[in-house]
mmCIF file of C-alpha atoms in Angstrom:
data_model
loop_
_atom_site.group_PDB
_atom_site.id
_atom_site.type_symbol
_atom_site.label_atom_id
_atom_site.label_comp_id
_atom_site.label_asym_id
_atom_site.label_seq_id
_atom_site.Cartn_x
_atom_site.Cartn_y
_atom_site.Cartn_z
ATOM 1 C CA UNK A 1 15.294 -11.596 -17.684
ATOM 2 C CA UNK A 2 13.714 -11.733 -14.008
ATOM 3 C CA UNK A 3 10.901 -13.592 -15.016
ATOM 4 C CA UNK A 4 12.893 -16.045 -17.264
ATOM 5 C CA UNK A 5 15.281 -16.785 -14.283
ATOM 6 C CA UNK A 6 12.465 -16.939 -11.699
ATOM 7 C CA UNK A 7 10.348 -19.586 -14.203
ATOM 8 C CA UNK A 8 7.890 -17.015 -14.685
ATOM 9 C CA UNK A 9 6.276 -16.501 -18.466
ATOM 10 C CA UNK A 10 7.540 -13.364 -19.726
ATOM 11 C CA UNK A 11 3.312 -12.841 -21.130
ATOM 12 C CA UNK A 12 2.820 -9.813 -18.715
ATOM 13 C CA UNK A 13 -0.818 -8.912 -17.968
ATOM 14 C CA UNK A 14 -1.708 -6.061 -15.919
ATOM 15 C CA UNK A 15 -4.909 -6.091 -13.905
ATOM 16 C CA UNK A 16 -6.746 -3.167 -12.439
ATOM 17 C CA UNK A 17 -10.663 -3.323 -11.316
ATOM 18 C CA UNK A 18 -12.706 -0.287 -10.303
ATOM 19 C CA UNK A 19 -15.661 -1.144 -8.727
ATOM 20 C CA UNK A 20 -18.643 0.525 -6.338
ATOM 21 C CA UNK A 21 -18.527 1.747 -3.175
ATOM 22 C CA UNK A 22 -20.380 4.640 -1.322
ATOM 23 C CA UNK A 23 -19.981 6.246 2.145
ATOM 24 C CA UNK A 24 -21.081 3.186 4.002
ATOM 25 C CA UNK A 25 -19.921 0.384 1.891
ATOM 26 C CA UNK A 26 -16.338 0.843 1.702
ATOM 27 C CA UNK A 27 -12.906 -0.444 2.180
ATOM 28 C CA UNK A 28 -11.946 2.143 4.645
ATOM 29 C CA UNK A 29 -14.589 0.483 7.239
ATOM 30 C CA UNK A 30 -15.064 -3.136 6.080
ATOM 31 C CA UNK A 31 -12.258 -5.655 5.539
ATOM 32 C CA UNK A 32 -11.008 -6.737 1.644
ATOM 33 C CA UNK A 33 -13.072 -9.704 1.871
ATOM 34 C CA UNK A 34 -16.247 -8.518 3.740
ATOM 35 C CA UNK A 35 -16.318 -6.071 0.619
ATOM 36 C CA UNK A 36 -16.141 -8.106 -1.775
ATOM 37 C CA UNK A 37 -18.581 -10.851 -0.565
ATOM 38 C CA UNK A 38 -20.940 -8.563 -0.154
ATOM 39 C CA UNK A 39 -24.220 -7.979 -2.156
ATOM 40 C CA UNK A 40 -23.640 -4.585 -2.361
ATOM 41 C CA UNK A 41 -20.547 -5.890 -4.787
ATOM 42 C CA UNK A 42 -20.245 -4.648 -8.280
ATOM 43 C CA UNK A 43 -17.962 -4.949 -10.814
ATOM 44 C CA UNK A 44 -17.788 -1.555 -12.804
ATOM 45 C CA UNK A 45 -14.835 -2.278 -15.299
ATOM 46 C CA UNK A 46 -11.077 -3.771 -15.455
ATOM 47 C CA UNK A 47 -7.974 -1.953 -17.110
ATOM 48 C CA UNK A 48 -5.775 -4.307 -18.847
ATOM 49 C CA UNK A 49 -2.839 -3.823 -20.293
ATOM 50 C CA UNK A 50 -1.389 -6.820 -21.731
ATOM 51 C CA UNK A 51 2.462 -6.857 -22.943
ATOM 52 C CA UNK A 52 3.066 -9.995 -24.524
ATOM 53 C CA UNK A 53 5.976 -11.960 -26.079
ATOM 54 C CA UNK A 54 5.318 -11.408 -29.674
ATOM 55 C CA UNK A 55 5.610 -7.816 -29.204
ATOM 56 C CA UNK A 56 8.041 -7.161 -26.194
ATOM 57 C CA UNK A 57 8.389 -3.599 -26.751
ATOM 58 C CA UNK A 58 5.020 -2.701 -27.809
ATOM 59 C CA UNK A 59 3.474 0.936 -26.386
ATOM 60 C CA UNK A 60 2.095 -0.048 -23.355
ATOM 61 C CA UNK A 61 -0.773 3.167 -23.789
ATOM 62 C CA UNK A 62 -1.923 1.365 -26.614
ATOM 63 C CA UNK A 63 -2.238 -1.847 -25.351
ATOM 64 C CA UNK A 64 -4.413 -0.572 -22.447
ATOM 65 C CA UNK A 65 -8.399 -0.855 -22.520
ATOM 66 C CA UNK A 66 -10.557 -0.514 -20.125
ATOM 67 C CA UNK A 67 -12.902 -3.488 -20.006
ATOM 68 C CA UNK A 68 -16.581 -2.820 -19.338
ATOM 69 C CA UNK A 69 -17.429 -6.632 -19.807
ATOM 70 C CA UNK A 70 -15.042 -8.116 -17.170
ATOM 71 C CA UNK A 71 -16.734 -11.370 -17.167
ATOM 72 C CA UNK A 72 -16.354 -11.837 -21.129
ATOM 73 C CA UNK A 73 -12.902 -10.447 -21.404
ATOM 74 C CA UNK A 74 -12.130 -12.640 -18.712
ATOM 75 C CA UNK A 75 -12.851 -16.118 -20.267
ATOM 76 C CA UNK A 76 -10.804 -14.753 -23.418
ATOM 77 C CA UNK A 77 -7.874 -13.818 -20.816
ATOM 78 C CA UNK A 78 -9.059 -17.859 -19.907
ATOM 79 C CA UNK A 79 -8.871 -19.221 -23.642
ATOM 80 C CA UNK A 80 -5.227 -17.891 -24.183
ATOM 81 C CA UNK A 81 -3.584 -18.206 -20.864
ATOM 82 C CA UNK A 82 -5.130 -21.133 -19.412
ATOM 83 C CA UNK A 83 -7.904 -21.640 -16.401
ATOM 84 C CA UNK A 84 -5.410 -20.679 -14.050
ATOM 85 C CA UNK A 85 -3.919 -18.295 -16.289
ATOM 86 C CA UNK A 86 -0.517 -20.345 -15.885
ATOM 87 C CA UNK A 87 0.456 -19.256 -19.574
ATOM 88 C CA UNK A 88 1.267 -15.060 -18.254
ATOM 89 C CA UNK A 89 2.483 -13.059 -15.234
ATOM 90 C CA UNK A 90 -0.159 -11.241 -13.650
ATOM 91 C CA UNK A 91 0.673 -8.140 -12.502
ATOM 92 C CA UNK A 92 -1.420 -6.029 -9.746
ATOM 93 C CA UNK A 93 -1.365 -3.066 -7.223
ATOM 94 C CA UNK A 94 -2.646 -4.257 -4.084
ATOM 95 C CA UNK A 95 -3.355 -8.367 -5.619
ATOM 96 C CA UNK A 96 -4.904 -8.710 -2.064
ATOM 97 C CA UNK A 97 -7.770 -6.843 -3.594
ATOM 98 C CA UNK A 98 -7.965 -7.692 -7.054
ATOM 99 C CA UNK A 99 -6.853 -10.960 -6.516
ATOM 100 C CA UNK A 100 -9.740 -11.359 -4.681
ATOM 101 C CA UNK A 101 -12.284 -10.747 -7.108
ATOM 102 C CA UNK A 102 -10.415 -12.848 -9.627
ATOM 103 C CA UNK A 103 -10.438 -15.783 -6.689
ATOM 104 C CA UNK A 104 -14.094 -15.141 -4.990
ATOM 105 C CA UNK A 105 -15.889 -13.861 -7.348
ATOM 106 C CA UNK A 106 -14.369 -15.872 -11.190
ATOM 107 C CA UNK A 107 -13.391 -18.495 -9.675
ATOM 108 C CA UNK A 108 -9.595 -17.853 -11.217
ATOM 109 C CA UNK A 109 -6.474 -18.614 -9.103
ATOM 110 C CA UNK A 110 -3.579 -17.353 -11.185
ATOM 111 C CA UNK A 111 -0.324 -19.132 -10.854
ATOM 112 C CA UNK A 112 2.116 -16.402 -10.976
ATOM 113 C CA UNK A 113 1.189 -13.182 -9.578
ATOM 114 C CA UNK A 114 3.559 -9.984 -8.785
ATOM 115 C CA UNK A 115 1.968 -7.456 -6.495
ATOM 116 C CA UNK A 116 3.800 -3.961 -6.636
ATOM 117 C CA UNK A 117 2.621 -3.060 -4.182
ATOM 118 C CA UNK A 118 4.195 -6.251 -2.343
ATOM 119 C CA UNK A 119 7.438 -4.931 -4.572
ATOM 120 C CA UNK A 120 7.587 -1.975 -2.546
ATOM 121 C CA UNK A 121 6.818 -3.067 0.432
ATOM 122 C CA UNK A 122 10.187 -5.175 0.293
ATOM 123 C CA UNK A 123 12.395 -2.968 -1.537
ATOM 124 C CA UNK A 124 11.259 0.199 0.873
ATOM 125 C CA UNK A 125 9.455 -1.491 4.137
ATOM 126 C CA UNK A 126 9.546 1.629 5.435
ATOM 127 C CA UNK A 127 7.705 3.759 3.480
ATOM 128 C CA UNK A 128 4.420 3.998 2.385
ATOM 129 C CA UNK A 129 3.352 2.027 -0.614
ATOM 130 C CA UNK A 130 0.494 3.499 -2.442
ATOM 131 C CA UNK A 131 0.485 4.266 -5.970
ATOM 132 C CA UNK A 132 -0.025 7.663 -5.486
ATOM 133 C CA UNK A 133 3.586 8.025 -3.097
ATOM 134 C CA UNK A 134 5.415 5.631 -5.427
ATOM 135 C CA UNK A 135 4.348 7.421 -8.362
ATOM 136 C CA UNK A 136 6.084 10.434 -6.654
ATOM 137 C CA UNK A 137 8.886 8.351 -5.736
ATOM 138 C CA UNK A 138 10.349 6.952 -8.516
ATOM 139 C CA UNK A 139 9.538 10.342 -10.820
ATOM 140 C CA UNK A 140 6.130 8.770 -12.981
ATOM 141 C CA UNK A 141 3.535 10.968 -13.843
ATOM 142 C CA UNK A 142 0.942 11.302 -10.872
ATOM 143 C CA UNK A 143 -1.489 9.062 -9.848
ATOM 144 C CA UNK A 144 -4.873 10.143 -11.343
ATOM 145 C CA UNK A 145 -7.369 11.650 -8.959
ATOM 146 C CA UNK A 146 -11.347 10.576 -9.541
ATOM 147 C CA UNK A 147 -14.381 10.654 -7.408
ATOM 148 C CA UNK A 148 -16.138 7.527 -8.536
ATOM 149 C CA UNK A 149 -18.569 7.089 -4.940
ATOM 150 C CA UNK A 150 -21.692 5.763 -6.060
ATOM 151 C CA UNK A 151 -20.829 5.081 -9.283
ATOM 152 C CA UNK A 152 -23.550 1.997 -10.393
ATOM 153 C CA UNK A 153 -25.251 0.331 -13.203
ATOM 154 C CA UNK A 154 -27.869 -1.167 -11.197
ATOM 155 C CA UNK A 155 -30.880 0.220 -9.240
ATOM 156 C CA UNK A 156 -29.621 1.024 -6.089
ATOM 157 C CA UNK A 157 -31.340 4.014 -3.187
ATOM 158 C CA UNK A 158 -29.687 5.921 -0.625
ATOM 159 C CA UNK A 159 -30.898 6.285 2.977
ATOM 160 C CA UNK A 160 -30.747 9.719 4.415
ATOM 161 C CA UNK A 161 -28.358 9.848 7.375
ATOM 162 C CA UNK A 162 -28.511 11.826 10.702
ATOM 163 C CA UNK A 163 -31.316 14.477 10.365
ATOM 164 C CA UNK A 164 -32.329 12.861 6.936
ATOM 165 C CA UNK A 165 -32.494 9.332 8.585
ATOM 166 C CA UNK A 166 -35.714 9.071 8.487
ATOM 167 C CA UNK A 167 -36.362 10.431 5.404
ATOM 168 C CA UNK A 168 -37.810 8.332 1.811
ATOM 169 C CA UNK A 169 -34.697 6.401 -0.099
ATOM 170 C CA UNK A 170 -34.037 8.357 -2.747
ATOM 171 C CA UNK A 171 -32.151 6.398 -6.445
ATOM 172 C CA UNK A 172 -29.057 6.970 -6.811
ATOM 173 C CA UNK A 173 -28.418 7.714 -10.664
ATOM 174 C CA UNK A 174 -26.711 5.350 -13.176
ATOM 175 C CA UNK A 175 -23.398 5.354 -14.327
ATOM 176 C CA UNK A 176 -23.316 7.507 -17.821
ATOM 177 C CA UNK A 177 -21.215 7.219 -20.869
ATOM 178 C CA UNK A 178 -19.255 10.629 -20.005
ATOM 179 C CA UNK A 179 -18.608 9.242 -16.252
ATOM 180 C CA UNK A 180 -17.618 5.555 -17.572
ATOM 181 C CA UNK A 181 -15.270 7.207 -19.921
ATOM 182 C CA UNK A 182 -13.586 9.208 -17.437
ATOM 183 C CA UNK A 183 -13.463 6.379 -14.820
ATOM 184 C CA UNK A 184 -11.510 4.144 -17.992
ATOM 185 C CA UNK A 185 -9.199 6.787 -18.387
ATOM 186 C CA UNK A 186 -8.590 6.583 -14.807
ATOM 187 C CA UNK A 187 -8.340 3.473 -14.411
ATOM 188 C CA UNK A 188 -5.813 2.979 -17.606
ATOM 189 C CA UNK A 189 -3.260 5.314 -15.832
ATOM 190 C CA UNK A 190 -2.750 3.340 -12.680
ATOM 191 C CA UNK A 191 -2.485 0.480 -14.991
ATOM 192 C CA UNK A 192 0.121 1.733 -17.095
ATOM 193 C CA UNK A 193 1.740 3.264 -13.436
ATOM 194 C CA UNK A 194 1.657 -0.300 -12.359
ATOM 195 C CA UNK A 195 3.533 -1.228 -16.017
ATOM 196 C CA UNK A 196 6.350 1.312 -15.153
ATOM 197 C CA UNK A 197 6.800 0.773 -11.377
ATOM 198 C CA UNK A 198 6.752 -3.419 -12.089
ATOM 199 C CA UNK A 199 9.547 -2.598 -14.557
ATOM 200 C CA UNK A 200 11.573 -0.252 -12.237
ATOM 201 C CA UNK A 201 11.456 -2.402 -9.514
ATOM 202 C CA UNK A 202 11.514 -6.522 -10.302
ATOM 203 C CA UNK A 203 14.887 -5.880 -11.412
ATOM 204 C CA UNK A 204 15.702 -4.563 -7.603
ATOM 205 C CA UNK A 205 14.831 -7.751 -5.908
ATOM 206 C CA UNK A 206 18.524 -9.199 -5.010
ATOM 207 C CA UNK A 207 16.950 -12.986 -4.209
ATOM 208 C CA UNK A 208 13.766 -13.022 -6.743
ATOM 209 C CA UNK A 209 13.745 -16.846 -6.754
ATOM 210 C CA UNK A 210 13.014 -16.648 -3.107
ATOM 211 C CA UNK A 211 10.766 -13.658 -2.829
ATOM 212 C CA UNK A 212 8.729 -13.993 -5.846
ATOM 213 C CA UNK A 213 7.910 -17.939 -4.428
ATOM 214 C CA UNK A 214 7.232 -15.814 -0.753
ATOM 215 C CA UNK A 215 4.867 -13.490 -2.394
ATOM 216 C CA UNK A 216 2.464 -16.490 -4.267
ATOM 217 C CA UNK A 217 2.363 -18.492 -0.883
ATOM 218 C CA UNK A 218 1.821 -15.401 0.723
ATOM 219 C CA UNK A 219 -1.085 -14.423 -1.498
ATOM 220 C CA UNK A 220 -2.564 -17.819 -2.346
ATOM 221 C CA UNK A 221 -3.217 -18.212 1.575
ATOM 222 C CA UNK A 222 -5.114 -15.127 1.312
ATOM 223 C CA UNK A 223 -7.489 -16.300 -1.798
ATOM 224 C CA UNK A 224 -7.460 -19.996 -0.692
ATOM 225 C CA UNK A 225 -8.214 -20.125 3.157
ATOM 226 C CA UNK A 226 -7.895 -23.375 4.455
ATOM 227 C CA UNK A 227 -9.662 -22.350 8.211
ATOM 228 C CA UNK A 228 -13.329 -21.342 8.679
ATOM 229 C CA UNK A 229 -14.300 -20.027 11.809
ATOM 230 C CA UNK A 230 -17.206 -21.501 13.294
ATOM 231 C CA UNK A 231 -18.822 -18.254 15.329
ATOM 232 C CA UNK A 232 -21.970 -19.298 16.853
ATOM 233 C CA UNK A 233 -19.701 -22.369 17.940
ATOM 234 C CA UNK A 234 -17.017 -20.024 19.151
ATOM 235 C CA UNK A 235 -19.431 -17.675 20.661
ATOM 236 C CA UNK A 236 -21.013 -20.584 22.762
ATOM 237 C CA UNK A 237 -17.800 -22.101 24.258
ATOM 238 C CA UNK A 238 -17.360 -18.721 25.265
ATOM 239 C CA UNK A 239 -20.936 -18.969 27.176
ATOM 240 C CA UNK A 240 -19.335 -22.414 28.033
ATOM 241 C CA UNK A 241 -15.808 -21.330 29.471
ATOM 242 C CA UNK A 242 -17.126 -18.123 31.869
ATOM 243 C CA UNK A 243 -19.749 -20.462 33.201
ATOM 244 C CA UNK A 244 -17.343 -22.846 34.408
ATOM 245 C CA UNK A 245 -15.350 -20.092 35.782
ATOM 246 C CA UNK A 246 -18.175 -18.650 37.655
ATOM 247 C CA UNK A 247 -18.569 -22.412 39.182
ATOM 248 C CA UNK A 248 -15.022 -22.555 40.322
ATOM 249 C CA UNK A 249 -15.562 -19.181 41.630
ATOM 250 C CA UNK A 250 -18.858 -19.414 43.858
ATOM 251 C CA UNK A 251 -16.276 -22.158 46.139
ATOM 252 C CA UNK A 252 -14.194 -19.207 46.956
ATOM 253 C CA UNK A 253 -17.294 -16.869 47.841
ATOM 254 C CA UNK A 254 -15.787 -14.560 44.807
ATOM 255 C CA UNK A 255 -17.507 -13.353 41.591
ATOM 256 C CA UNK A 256 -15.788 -13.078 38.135
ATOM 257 C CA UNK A 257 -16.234 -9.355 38.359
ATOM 258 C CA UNK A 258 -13.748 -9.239 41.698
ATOM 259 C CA UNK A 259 -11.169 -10.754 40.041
ATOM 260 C CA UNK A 260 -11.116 -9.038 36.775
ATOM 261 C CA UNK A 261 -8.615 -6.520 37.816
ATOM 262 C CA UNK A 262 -5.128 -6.596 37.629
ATOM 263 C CA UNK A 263 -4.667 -5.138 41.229
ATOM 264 C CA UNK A 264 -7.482 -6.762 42.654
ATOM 265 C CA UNK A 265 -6.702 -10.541 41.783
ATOM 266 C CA UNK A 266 -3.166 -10.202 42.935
ATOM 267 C CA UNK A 267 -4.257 -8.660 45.993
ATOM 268 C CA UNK A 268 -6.730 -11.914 46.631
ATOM 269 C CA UNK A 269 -3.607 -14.486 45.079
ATOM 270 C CA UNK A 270 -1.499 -13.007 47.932
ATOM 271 C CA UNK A 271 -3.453 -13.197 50.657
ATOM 272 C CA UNK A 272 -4.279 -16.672 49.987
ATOM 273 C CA UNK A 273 -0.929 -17.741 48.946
ATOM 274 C CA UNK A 274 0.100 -16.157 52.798
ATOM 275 C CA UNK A 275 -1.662 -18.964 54.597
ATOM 276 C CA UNK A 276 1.408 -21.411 52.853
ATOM 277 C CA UNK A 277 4.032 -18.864 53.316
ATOM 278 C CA UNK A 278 4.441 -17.989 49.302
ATOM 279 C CA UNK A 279 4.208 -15.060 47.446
ATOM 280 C CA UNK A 280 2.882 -14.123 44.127
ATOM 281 C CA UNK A 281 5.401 -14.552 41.468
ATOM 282 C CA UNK A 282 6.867 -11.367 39.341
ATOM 283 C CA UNK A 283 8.609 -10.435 36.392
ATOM 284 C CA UNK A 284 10.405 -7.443 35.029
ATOM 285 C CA UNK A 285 7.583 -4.774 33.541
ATOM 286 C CA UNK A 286 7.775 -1.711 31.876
ATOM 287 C CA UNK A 287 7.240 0.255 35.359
ATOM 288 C CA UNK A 288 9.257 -2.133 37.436
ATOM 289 C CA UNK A 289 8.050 -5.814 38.931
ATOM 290 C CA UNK A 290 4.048 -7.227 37.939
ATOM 291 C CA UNK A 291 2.777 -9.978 38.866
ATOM 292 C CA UNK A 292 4.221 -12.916 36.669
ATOM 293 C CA UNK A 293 0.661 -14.243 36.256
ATOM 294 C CA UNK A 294 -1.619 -15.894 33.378
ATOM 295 C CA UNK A 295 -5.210 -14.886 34.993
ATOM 296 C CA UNK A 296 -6.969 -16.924 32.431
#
């Protein structure tokens, strides 16, 4: 009923990609999209669970597979729903991520997304909103609990860290049927987690015209940035900028270092500012009156 109001197809698809990562390449010390441009990148399967109009109260368990062939599955996903997939919902956990990989790496841009984890983040801002805590939260089963590190299908070797630094690469081993079963399992509960928890809390959304329109824009900025920065550029006006300052400086016989403190530059602002009688301005601070000054 959501959906239909909102001008969303009622076609739900859920979405849920495990991929590689090891002690060094990982989310937890590079950024979503540093991870997933990276060469180190690898697709290792997608749970999908699709729930679609024609059967509306199908069992979601048995409409889940785990996909090891994203890139086929995806261009049937493509054939049905559209390029865009305009013709279904997409439903995620985190679509930051896996939105992502649909964007950057397929070149898909689905029109109508619903992140739950964007869900919760509305409906409880101030609580944490991982699968795992709303799993516990709204009484699911738990979030299951694998250790896929270094889970690969390609030739890949580790380098030894600290006293092993300097030790020979050694190949890390592939994935094997037993391990790519349990990591579809896996990956098929959060998916059917992120069935349950879409369904428990779309309906909680009291202006769902507004925020479901919020949430696209919001995403679609994320997998369609309209800005590149220009480093090297930005690094040399940088170069640029301090040299300049250093030229106004060497007039007043100071150095950039001797101004760089807080103390310090008001100091020299008030002694000069003493020859015409004025004082430094100020401004209510945490610890009293500062110094109401922009030093750049």
């Amino acid at each position: 009923d959501v959906l239909q109001k909102c001008g969303y197809p009622t076609d739900v698809v859920v979405l849920d990609y495990e991929t590689y990562y090891s002690d060094i390449y990982t989310l937890s010390k590079l950024s979503t999209i540093e991870y997933i441009q990276s060469p180190e990148f690898e697709e290792l399967g997608l749970a999908r669970l699709l729930m679609q109009g024609d059967a509306p109260f199908a069992d979601p368990q048995q409409n889940c597979l785990f996909e090891t062939d994203p890139d086929t599955f995806l261009e049937w996903l493509k054939s049905i729903y559209g390029p865009d997939l305009s013709g279904c919902t997409v439903v995620m956990q985190n679509a930051k991520f896996d939105g992502s990989i649909l964007a950057f790496r397929h070149g898909i841009h689905p029109k109508y997304v619903i992140d739950t984890k964007g869900l919760a983040s509305h409906i409880h801002p101030h609580e944490s909103a991982h699968l795992f805590d709303l799993c516990l939260r709204y009484g699911l089963p738990p979030k299951g609990k694998t250790d896929h590190r270094g889970f690969t299908r390609r030739v890949r070797y580790i380098k030894g860290t600290g006293r092993k630094a300097k030790t020979v690469p050694t190949r890390q081993p592939l994935l094997t049927l037993e391990k790519e079963q349990l990591l579809g399992e896996y990956a098929c509960a959060d998916a059917l987690r992120e069935w349950e928890l879409f369904t428990l809390m779309l309906p909680q959304l009291s202006r769902p015209k507004v925020e479901l329109a919020l949430m696209q824009h919001t995403l679609e900025m994320f997998w369609n940035p309209v800005i590149r920065v220009d480093t090297a550029l930005g690094e040399q006006l940088r170069k640029d900028m301090l040299n300049e300052v250093e030229k106004a400086l060497a007039v007043t016989g100071r150095d950039r270092d001797s101004i760089s403190g807080n103390h310090s530059f008001s100091t020299l602002l008030q002694d000069a500012l003493a020859e015409t009688r004025e004082k430094v301005p100020t401004k209510l601070g945490k610890k009293g009156l500062i110094p109401a000054l922009a030093k750049t």
